[in-house]
Coordinates of C-alpha atoms in Angstrom, one line a residue:
M293 CA 20.6 -28.2 -26.2
Q294 CA 17.7 -29.8 -25.0
E295 CA 19.8 -33.6 -24.8
K296 CA 22.6 -31.3 -22.3
L297 CA 20.0 -30.4 -20.5
P298 CA 19.6 -31.6 -16.9
K299 CA 16.6 -33.6 -16.1
I300 CA 14.3 -31.8 -14.9
F301 CA 13.5 -29.7 -17.7
K302 CA 12.2 -31.6 -19.6
L303 CA 8.6 -30.6 -17.7
K304 CA 7.1 -29.8 -20.6
A305 CA 5.4 -26.1 -21.3
G306 CA 1.8 -27.4 -21.1
N307 CA 2.4 -28.8 -18.2
A308 CA 4.2 -25.3 -17.0
S309 CA 0.9 -23.8 -17.4
K310 CA -0.3 -25.0 -15.6
S311 CA 1.4 -24.8 -12.5
V312 CA 1.8 -21.4 -12.7
L313 CA -2.1 -20.7 -13.3
L314 CA -2.0 -23.7 -10.1
L315 CA 0.3 -20.9 -8.2
A316 CA -1.3 -18.0 -9.0
G317 CA -5.2 -19.6 -8.7
I318 CA -4.0 -20.4 -4.7
F319 CA -2.2 -16.8 -5.0
F320 CA -5.4 -15.5 -5.7
F321 CA -7.6 -18.0 -3.6
L322 CA -6.2 -17.1 -0.3
C323 CA -5.1 -13.0 -0.5
L324 CA -8.2 -12.2 -1.7
L325 CA -10.5 -14.8 1.1
F326 CA -7.9 -12.6 4.1
T327 CA -8.3 -9.4 3.1
L328 CA -12.0 -9.6 3.3
H329 CA -12.0 -10.8 5.7
R330 CA -10.0 -8.7 7.2
Y331 CA -12.6 -5.8 5.4
Y332 CA -15.9 -7.1 6.8
T333 CA -14.0 -7.5 10.1
F334 CA -12.9 -3.7 10.4
Y335 CA -9.2 -4.1 10.3
A336 CA -8.6 -2.5 6.9
S337 CA -8.1 1.2 8.0
F338 CA -7.4 4.8 6.8
D339 CA -5.7 4.1 3.8
Q340 CA -8.3 2.1 2.4
G341 CA -11.3 4.8 3.4
I342 CA -9.1 7.4 1.4
F343 CA -9.0 5.4 -2.2
N344 CA -12.9 4.6 -1.5
Q345 CA -13.5 8.2 -0.9
V346 CA -11.7 9.1 -4.6
F347 CA -13.3 6.8 -6.6
W348 CA -16.5 7.7 -4.5
N349 CA -16.1 11.4 -5.5
N350 CA -14.1 10.1 -9.2
L351 CA -17.7 8.5 -9.8
H352 CA -19.2 11.5 -9.0
G353 CA -17.8 13.8 -10.7
C354 CA -15.9 15.3 -8.3
F355 CA -12.3 14.1 -9.5
F356 CA -9.6 12.9 -7.0
Q357 CA -11.3 15.2 -4.1
S358 CA -11.7 14.0 -0.5
S359 CA -12.1 14.7 3.0
L360 CA -9.6 12.8 4.7
S361 CA -7.1 13.6 2.2
S362 CA -7.8 16.8 3.4
S363 CA -7.5 16.1 6.9
L364 CA -3.8 15.3 6.0
S365 CA -2.9 18.5 3.5
T366 CA -0.2 20.8 5.0
N367 CA -2.9 23.1 5.3
V368 CA -4.6 21.1 8.4
V369 CA -1.6 19.4 10.0
H370 CA 0.5 22.3 9.9
A371 CA -2.0 25.6 9.3
G372 CA -4.5 24.1 11.5
E373 CA -7.3 25.4 8.7
V374 CA -10.3 22.7 8.2
P375 CA -10.7 20.3 6.0
T376 CA -12.3 21.1 3.0
V377 CA -14.6 18.3 0.9
Y378 CA -13.5 19.8 -2.6
Y379 CA -9.1 19.1 -2.0
H380 CA -8.0 17.1 -4.6
R381 CA -5.6 14.7 -3.7
L382 CA -3.8 15.5 -6.7
G383 CA -1.0 17.7 -4.3
Q384 CA -0.2 15.3 -2.0
H385 CA 0.2 12.0 -4.2
F386 CA -0.9 12.5 -8.6
T387 CA -2.4 9.4 -9.7
P388 CA -4.5 9.1 -13.1
A389 CA -3.7 5.5 -13.5
L390 CA -6.7 4.5 -11.0
L391 CA -9.4 6.1 -13.2
L392 CA -8.5 3.0 -15.5
W393 CA -10.5 0.9 -13.0
L394 CA -13.6 3.4 -12.1
P395 CA -15.5 1.5 -14.7
I396 CA -14.8 -1.3 -12.2
Y397 CA -15.7 0.0 -9.5
A398 CA -19.1 1.9 -11.1
L399 CA -20.6 -1.5 -11.3
F400 CA -19.5 -2.5 -7.7
P401 CA -18.7 1.2 -6.3
S402 CA -17.9 -0.6 -2.3
P403 CA -14.4 -0.4 -0.6
A404 CA -14.3 -3.9 -0.7
T405 CA -13.9 -3.8 -4.7
L406 CA -10.5 -1.6 -4.0
T407 CA -9.5 -4.9 -2.4
V408 CA -10.5 -7.5 -5.2
L409 CA -8.9 -5.6 -7.5
Q410 CA -5.3 -5.3 -5.4
V411 CA -5.1 -9.1 -5.6
T412 CA -6.1 -9.2 -8.7
L413 CA -3.4 -7.4 -10.1
V414 CA -0.5 -8.7 -8.7
T415 CA -2.1 -11.5 -9.9
A416 CA -2.0 -11.1 -13.5
A417 CA 1.1 -9.3 -12.7
G418 CA 2.7 -12.6 -11.8
L419 CA 1.0 -14.6 -14.7
V420 CA 2.7 -11.9 -17.1
L421 CA 6.3 -12.7 -15.4
Y422 CA 5.9 -16.4 -15.9
V423 CA 5.3 -15.0 -20.3
L424 CA 8.2 -12.8 -19.5
A425 CA 10.7 -15.7 -18.0
R426 CA 9.4 -17.9 -21.1
Q427 CA 11.5 -15.6 -23.4
Y428 CA 15.1 -16.5 -21.6
L429 CA 14.3 -19.6 -19.5
Q430 CA 12.7 -23.3 -19.6
P431 CA 9.7 -23.8 -18.0
P432 CA 11.2 -25.4 -15.2
L433 CA 13.2 -22.1 -14.4
A434 CA 10.1 -19.6 -15.8
V435 CA 7.9 -21.6 -13.2
I436 CA 10.0 -21.1 -10.2
I437 CA 10.4 -17.9 -11.4
T438 CA 6.8 -17.3 -11.0
A439 CA 6.4 -18.9 -7.0
S440 CA 8.9 -16.9 -6.1
F441 CA 6.6 -13.7 -6.8
Y442 CA 4.1 -15.5 -5.3
G443 CA 5.6 -16.7 -2.3
A444 CA 8.0 -13.0 -2.2
N445 CA 6.8 -11.3 1.2
A446 CA 7.4 -8.0 -0.4
V447 CA 4.6 -9.1 -2.5
I448 CA 1.9 -11.0 -0.1
G449 CA 2.8 -8.3 2.2
P450 CA 1.5 -5.2 0.3
T451 CA -1.1 -7.5 -1.9
L452 CA -2.3 -7.6 1.9
S453 CA -2.4 -4.3 2.9
N454 CA -5.2 -1.7 2.3
F455 CA -6.0 -0.7 -0.9
H456 CA -2.9 1.2 -2.7
D457 CA -1.8 3.0 -5.9
I458 CA 1.5 0.5 -5.9
C459 CA -0.4 -2.0 -6.9
Q460 CA -0.8 -1.8 -10.8
I461 CA 3.0 -1.3 -10.6
P462 CA 4.7 -5.0 -10.8
L463 CA 1.4 -5.9 -13.6
F464 CA 2.6 -2.3 -15.7
V465 CA 6.4 -3.0 -15.4
F466 CA 6.6 -6.8 -16.0
T467 CA 4.3 -6.2 -19.7
L468 CA 6.7 -3.3 -20.5
L469 CA 9.2 -5.4 -20.3
L470 CA 8.1 -7.7 -22.7
A471 CA 6.9 -5.7 -24.8
M472 CA 10.0 -4.6 -25.2
E473 CA 11.3 -8.7 -25.3
K474 CA 8.7 -8.7 -27.8
R475 CA 10.3 -5.3 -29.3
C476 CA 6.1 -4.4 -29.3
W477 CA 7.2 -0.9 -29.6
W478 CA 3.7 1.1 -29.5
L479 CA 2.8 -1.1 -25.6
F480 CA 5.6 -0.6 -24.0
W481 CA 5.2 3.2 -24.7
L482 CA 1.9 2.9 -23.4
M483 CA 3.1 1.0 -20.4
A484 CA 5.3 3.9 -19.5
V485 CA 2.8 6.0 -20.0
L486 CA 1.0 4.3 -17.8
I487 CA 3.1 3.8 -15.1
L488 CA 4.3 7.4 -14.7
A489 CA 0.6 7.8 -13.9
V490 CA 0.8 5.3 -11.4
R491 CA 1.4 8.4 -8.7
E492 CA 4.9 10.9 -9.3
D493 CA 7.5 9.0 -8.3
A494 CA 7.0 5.8 -10.2
G495 CA 9.0 7.0 -12.9
I496 CA 12.1 6.4 -11.0
G497 CA 11.4 2.9 -11.7
L498 CA 11.1 3.6 -14.8
F499 CA 14.3 5.3 -15.6
G500 CA 16.0 2.5 -14.2
V501 CA 15.0 0.4 -17.3
G502 CA 16.1 2.7 -19.2
V503 CA 19.1 2.4 -17.5
Y504 CA 19.5 -1.2 -18.1
M505 CA 18.5 -0.5 -21.4
I506 CA 21.4 2.2 -22.1
L507 CA 24.3 0.0 -20.1
S508 CA 23.0 -2.9 -21.3
K509 CA 23.6 -1.2 -25.1
R510 CA 20.6 -3.5 -26.2
F511 CA 18.2 -0.5 -27.0
P512 CA 20.6 2.5 -26.4
R513 CA 18.8 5.1 -28.3
A514 CA 15.1 4.3 -27.1
G515 CA 16.6 3.9 -23.1
V516 CA 18.1 7.3 -23.5
A517 CA 14.3 8.8 -24.4
V518 CA 13.0 6.9 -21.4
C519 CA 15.4 8.4 -18.7
I520 CA 14.6 12.1 -20.5
L521 CA 10.9 10.9 -19.7
S522 CA 10.7 9.7 -16.8
F523 CA 13.4 12.4 -14.9
G524 CA 12.2 15.3 -16.8
Y525 CA 8.1 14.2 -15.8
I526 CA 9.5 14.0 -12.3
L527 CA 10.6 17.1 -12.2
V528 CA 7.8 19.1 -14.3
L529 CA 5.1 17.3 -12.0
T530 CA 7.0 17.8 -8.4
N531 CA 8.1 20.9 -9.5
L532 CA 5.5 22.5 -12.0
I533 CA 2.0 20.8 -12.1
M534 CA 0.9 19.6 -8.9
P535 CA 1.7 22.6 -6.5
L536 CA -0.9 23.9 -8.7
F537 CA -3.4 22.0 -6.7
S538 CA -1.5 22.1 -3.2
K539 CA 1.7 22.7 -1.3
D540 CA 2.0 19.2 -0.1
I541 CA 4.5 17.8 -1.9
S542 CA 6.5 20.7 -1.1
Q543 CA 6.1 21.6 2.2
R544 CA 5.1 18.2 4.0
F545 CA 5.7 15.1 1.4
M546 CA 9.3 15.8 0.3
L547 CA 10.5 17.0 4.5
E548 CA 9.1 14.2 5.5
R549 CA 11.1 12.0 4.0
F550 CA 14.1 13.6 2.4
G551 CA 14.1 16.8 5.1
Q552 CA 17.4 15.9 6.4
Y553 CA 18.4 16.9 2.8
A554 CA 16.9 20.2 2.8
D555 CA 17.3 23.6 5.2
G556 CA 13.7 25.6 5.6
E557 CA 10.2 24.9 5.7
E558 CA 9.9 23.7 2.3
A559 CA 11.6 21.6 -0.3
S560 CA 11.3 21.0 -4.1
T561 CA 12.4 17.8 -5.3
I562 CA 15.1 19.9 -7.3
E563 CA 16.4 21.4 -3.8
I564 CA 16.5 17.7 -2.3
I565 CA 18.6 16.5 -5.0
W566 CA 21.1 19.1 -5.3
G567 CA 20.8 18.5 -1.4
M568 CA 22.3 14.6 -1.7
I569 CA 24.8 16.3 -4.4
S570 CA 25.9 18.9 -2.9
N571 CA 26.4 16.8 0.5
P572 CA 27.8 13.2 -0.4
L573 CA 29.3 12.3 3.1
R574 CA 25.6 12.6 4.2
L575 CA 24.3 10.5 1.3
L576 CA 26.4 7.9 2.2
V577 CA 25.4 7.5 6.0
E578 CA 21.8 7.9 4.6
L579 CA 22.4 5.4 2.1
F580 CA 24.4 2.0 5.2
T581 CA 22.5 3.1 8.5
P582 CA 21.1 1.6 10.1
L583 CA 23.1 -1.3 8.6
D584 CA 20.6 -3.5 11.0
R585 CA 17.4 -2.6 9.2
T586 CA 18.9 -2.2 6.1
I587 CA 20.6 -5.7 5.3
K588 CA 17.9 -7.1 6.9
Y589 CA 14.9 -5.3 4.1
L590 CA 17.6 -6.8 1.4
L591 CA 17.5 -10.3 2.9
G592 CA 14.4 -9.8 3.3
Q593 CA 14.0 -8.9 -1.0
W594 CA 16.5 -11.3 -1.9
L595 CA 15.3 -14.2 0.0
P596 CA 12.5 -15.7 -2.2
L597 CA 14.9 -15.7 -5.4
A598 CA 17.4 -17.5 -3.2
F599 CA 20.1 -14.3 -3.3
V600 CA 20.6 -14.2 -6.7
P601 CA 19.7 -10.5 -7.3
A602 CA 22.4 -9.8 -5.3
V603 CA 24.8 -10.5 -8.3
A604 CA 22.7 -9.8 -11.2
P605 CA 24.0 -6.9 -13.1
G606 CA 20.0 -6.5 -14.4
S607 CA 18.6 -6.4 -10.8
W608 CA 20.6 -3.9 -9.7
M609 CA 21.0 -1.6 -12.8
I610 CA 16.6 -1.6 -12.5
A611 CA 15.9 -1.9 -8.6
G612 CA 18.5 0.3 -8.2
F613 CA 17.5 3.4 -8.0
P614 CA 13.9 2.4 -6.1
L615 CA 16.0 0.7 -4.1
L616 CA 17.7 4.1 -3.5
K617 CA 14.7 6.2 -3.3
L618 CA 14.5 3.9 -0.2
L619 CA 17.4 3.5 1.7
L620 CA 17.5 7.5 1.4
G621 CA 15.0 8.4 2.6
K622 CA 14.2 8.3 6.7
G623 CA 10.7 6.8 8.3
E624 CA 10.5 3.3 9.8
S625 CA 7.7 2.6 6.5
V626 CA 10.9 2.7 4.1
L627 CA 12.3 -0.3 4.8
S628 CA 9.8 -2.3 6.2
I629 CA 9.5 -4.9 3.3
T630 CA 5.3 -5.8 4.2
I631 CA 4.5 -2.0 3.2
R632 CA 3.3 -0.8 -0.7
Y633 CA 6.8 0.7 -1.5
A634 CA 8.3 -2.3 -1.4
L635 CA 6.4 -4.0 -4.3
T636 CA 8.3 -0.8 -6.6
V637 CA 11.6 -3.0 -6.1
V638 CA 10.3 -6.1 -6.3
P639 CA 9.9 -6.2 -11.0
G640 CA 13.5 -5.0 -11.2
L641 CA 14.3 -7.7 -8.5
F642 CA 12.6 -10.3 -10.1
Y643 CA 13.6 -9.3 -14.1
G644 CA 17.1 -9.1 -13.8
S645 CA 17.6 -13.0 -11.5
I646 CA 16.0 -13.7 -15.1
L647 CA 18.8 -12.6 -17.2
W648 CA 21.4 -13.7 -14.7
W649 CA 19.6 -17.4 -15.0
S650 CA 19.2 -17.1 -18.7
Q651 CA 23.0 -17.6 -19.0
R652 CA 23.4 -20.0 -16.2
Q653 CA 20.6 -22.1 -16.7
Q654 CA 23.4 -25.6 -16.3
K655 CA 23.8 -24.2 -13.4
F656 CA 20.1 -25.3 -12.4
K657 CA 20.8 -28.7 -11.2
P658 CA 18.5 -30.8 -8.5
A659 CA 20.3 -29.9 -5.5
F660 CA 19.5 -26.3 -5.8
R661 CA 16.0 -26.6 -7.2
R662 CA 15.5 -27.4 -3.1
L663 CA 17.8 -25.2 -1.6
W664 CA 15.7 -22.8 -3.7
I665 CA 12.3 -24.1 -2.9
G666 CA 13.8 -24.3 0.9
C667 CA 14.6 -20.2 0.3
I668 CA 10.4 -19.6 -0.8
C669 CA 9.2 -22.0 2.1
L670 CA 11.2 -19.4 4.4
S671 CA 10.0 -16.1 3.3
L672 CA 6.3 -17.6 3.4
F673 CA 7.1 -18.4 6.9
F674 CA 8.5 -15.1 7.5
T675 CA 6.0 -12.9 5.8
F676 CA 3.0 -14.8 7.8
T677 CA 4.8 -14.6 11.2
S678 CA 5.1 -11.3 10.8
N679 CA 1.3 -10.6 10.7
P680 CA 2.1 -8.0 7.6
N681 CA -1.1 -5.5 8.6
R682 CA -3.1 -6.8 11.0
T683 CA -4.2 -9.8 8.3
F684 CA -3.6 -12.4 10.8
Y685 CA -4.8 -11.7 13.8
F686 CA -7.3 -13.6 14.6
L687 CA -3.6 -16.8 14.0
I688 CA -0.9 -14.3 15.9
P689 CA -1.5 -12.2 19.0
D690 CA -0.2 -8.5 17.9
S691 CA 1.7 -8.6 20.6
V692 CA 2.9 -10.6 23.5
K693 CA 4.2 -8.6 26.6
P694 CA 1.6 -8.0 27.8
L695 CA 0.0 -9.8 25.6
V696 CA -2.7 -8.6 23.2
Y697 CA -5.0 -11.4 21.0
V698 CA -8.5 -11.2 19.4
S699 CA -9.9 -14.5 18.7
L700 CA -12.2 -14.5 15.9
P701 CA -15.3 -15.1 17.6
Q702 CA -14.9 -12.2 19.2
Q703 CA -14.2 -10.3 16.4
W704 CA -17.1 -11.5 14.7
Q705 CA -19.1 -10.9 17.9
H706 CA -18.0 -6.9 17.9
V707 CA -18.6 -6.7 14.3
N708 CA -22.6 -7.6 14.9
Q709 CA -23.1 -5.5 17.2
M710 CA -21.8 -2.7 15.9
R711 CA -23.4 -3.2 12.5
P712 CA -26.7 -2.3 13.4
L713 CA -24.9 1.3 14.1
L714 CA -23.7 2.4 11.3
A715 CA -26.9 1.6 9.9
Q716 CA -28.3 3.9 11.9
I717 CA -26.0 6.5 10.0
P718 CA -28.0 8.0 7.0
P719 CA -25.6 7.5 3.4
D720 CA -25.7 10.6 2.1
A721 CA -25.4 12.9 5.8
S722 CA -21.9 13.7 7.3
V723 CA -19.5 12.1 9.8
S724 CA -16.5 11.3 11.5
A725 CA -15.4 7.9 13.1
T726 CA -12.4 6.3 14.2
T727 CA -9.8 4.7 11.6
Y728 CA -11.5 1.1 11.5
I729 CA -14.6 2.6 11.0
V730 CA -13.5 5.1 8.4
P731 CA -13.9 2.4 5.2
H732 CA -16.8 1.1 5.4
L733 CA -18.4 4.8 5.8
S734 CA -16.2 6.2 3.1
S735 CA -18.5 6.5 0.0
R736 CA -19.5 10.0 0.6
R737 CA -18.9 13.5 0.5
E738 CA -18.4 14.8 3.9
I739 CA -16.1 12.2 6.4
L740 CA -13.2 13.0 9.3
R741 CA -12.0 10.5 11.4
L742 CA -12.2 11.4 14.8
P743 CA -11.7 13.3 16.9
A744 CA -12.0 16.3 13.6
L745 CA -15.3 16.8 14.3
E746 CA -15.6 20.2 11.3
L747 CA -15.1 20.3 8.0
R748 CA -15.5 22.4 5.2
N749 CA -18.3 22.1 2.4
D750 CA -19.0 22.7 -1.0
A751 CA -21.4 25.5 -0.3
Q752 CA -17.1 26.9 1.5
E753 CA -19.2 26.9 5.4
V754 CA -17.8 25.4 8.1
I755 CA -20.3 23.1 9.5
K756 CA -19.8 19.7 12.1
V757 CA -20.3 16.7 11.2
D758 CA -23.8 15.1 12.3
Y759 CA -22.9 11.8 13.2
A760 CA -19.8 10.6 15.2
I761 CA -19.2 7.3 15.9
A762 CA -16.3 5.6 17.9
D763 CA -15.1 2.2 18.5
L764 CA -13.7 2.6 21.8
W765 CA -14.0 -1.6 22.3
Q766 CA -10.7 -1.8 20.1
L767 CA -8.9 0.9 21.4
Q768 CA -9.5 -0.7 24.8
K769 CA -8.2 -4.0 23.7
Y770 CA -4.9 -2.3 22.3
Q771 CA -3.8 0.0 24.3
A772 CA -1.8 -1.7 26.8
A773 CA 0.7 -2.1 23.7
F774 CA 0.2 0.3 21.6
K775 CA 1.0 3.9 21.9
G776 CA -1.4 5.5 19.7
D777 CA -5.1 3.6 21.0
R778 CA -3.4 4.5 24.5
S779 CA -3.4 7.7 23.4
L780 CA -6.1 8.5 21.4
L781 CA -9.0 6.6 23.6
K782 CA -7.5 9.1 26.2
D783 CA -8.5 12.2 24.1
L784 CA -11.7 10.4 23.1
T785 CA -13.1 10.0 25.9
P786 CA -13.1 13.3 27.8
L787 CA -13.8 14.7 23.8
I788 CA -17.3 12.1 24.3
D789 CA -17.8 13.5 27.6
Q790 CA -17.5 17.1 27.0
L791 CA -20.1 16.9 23.4
I792 CA -22.7 15.4 25.6
N793 CA -22.7 17.6 28.8
N794 CA -22.7 21.5 26.3
G795 CA -25.5 19.7 24.6
E796 CA -23.4 19.9 21.0
Y797 CA -24.7 15.9 20.1
G798 CA -26.5 13.2 22.1
I799 CA -25.6 9.3 22.3
I800 CA -28.1 7.4 20.1
G801 CA -26.5 4.2 20.1
F802 CA -23.7 2.2 22.6
Q803 CA -23.3 -1.7 21.6
D804 CA -20.2 -3.3 23.1
G805 CA -18.0 -0.5 23.4
V806 CA -19.2 1.5 20.3
I807 CA -20.7 4.9 20.7
L808 CA -22.8 6.2 18.0
L809 CA -23.3 10.5 18.5
K810 CA -26.0 12.8 16.5
K811 CA -26.0 16.7 16.3
A812 CA -28.1 18.3 18.4
A813 CA -30.0 15.1 19.7
S814 CA -31.2 13.7 22.9
S815 CA -29.7 10.9 24.4
D816 CA -30.9 7.9 25.0
T817 CA -31.3 7.2 28.5
Q818 CA -30.3 3.1 28.1
A819 CA -27.6 3.6 25.6
K820 CA -26.4 7.2 28.1
A821 CA -26.3 4.6 30.8
A822 CA -24.1 1.6 29.0
W823 CA -21.4 4.8 28.2
L824 CA -21.5 5.9 31.6
Q825 CA -20.8 2.5 32.7
F826 CA -18.2 1.9 29.7
R827 CA -16.2 4.9 31.3
Q828 CA -16.5 4.0 34.3
E829 CA -15.0 0.4 33.7
L830 CA -11.7 3.1 31.5
A831 CA -11.6 4.9 34.7
E832 CA -11.1 1.6 37.2
G833 CA -9.2 0.3 34.6

């Protein structure tokens, strides 16, 4: 067999392993560098704060509780209730797998720890992918498959984002598939359980694995068991267990993503599925529209693998189900390749490509190899120029017309002036902050996002937070191009005036457009004067 292979297959396994370790090292170093820089320059945002507060509460015995998550709950958003500190996030997303990483967080309790964890998990997934690829492929092909993973927009973008639970999926799914190939069934079923524990919809990807096991006729009985387990788990969890914590799954999340298939103000997963089945015409329309964004999304997912997944049956079998979930949903984020949801499609695409190449290794000739490398480079180019999650804000303007750009020295100078204000907030005080400050203050029981100021504490009393801090400079910079920033700045300015004028809060610090308020405090004369001057600049601007 070796004699008939192209010369490129002469690469030894030892050298291939070194190449993969080098790729993994480069990916780990660069992603960690940019994500930590994003966090420390205050570009990590609200979700980073949510997950850090969940970990912090878990560490202190208040499992999966979060006042930040409570502010997004249907009770607050739709019913107008006050956020609570004892709200259980499991009603929004059922994520018990996060407890696996609690010992690490206990050693290094910081939002930055979650950033390191995310990059580590995705990097480890690439290494497992290489081992999985070697079950079928010669070293050079396995190496370039791994390089495709580390160069994929759908991998890099979500890795450079706020911490999210889906970062566990590639590692767990690749390990599950490797266990299947090795017939190591105890590990296979352990991974199946862990995948289900990632979040309530992770079973959709696992269901795809079960379908592949059946249709390929390799492990049909185990495949049936996987399908029953995953589908049954989703139904039981979303209809019986999650509603015990809150009504968010039926009154908010199902409607936000799949409300077009239901009538009324709430819908269960069963009702959504029936709505899809009973109206196939609407289903087809949702599946293919918007056509341009759908095609662009598929091409982006296929590009780093030189479009092989488009013709690989295994890719469609496994990745087809999480892909279907995205295509049938609504909202801008579902078809964004740099957002965490894109990561759910990745394992199936790569495993299907491995299976496709296992029957066609002779086709891996120098010409195609050059084409493939070009596709990976193009994927990297598109990833960088898309500026995922504003990670490269200091290199790429967030807007060209009008021009919105913050240089690296400018942002670091701003951060250095902001930190003394943050240091004035006691670690156990209740606080409300603007989006990009939230992660840095989220290691506490009582925290909200401005303009919210009231919450219900553990004594079930409604209180106003002790401190409020707002980065108005950041909003001022971005308001010209972003409606949300402009609207928030417009709302916060009169709110601050009102809080000061009625004596509820006093200004105890103001630096470079960042204002710090304290409840029932007298305003510092210099800080108030600086605020009034900044206020005048906003009015004139």
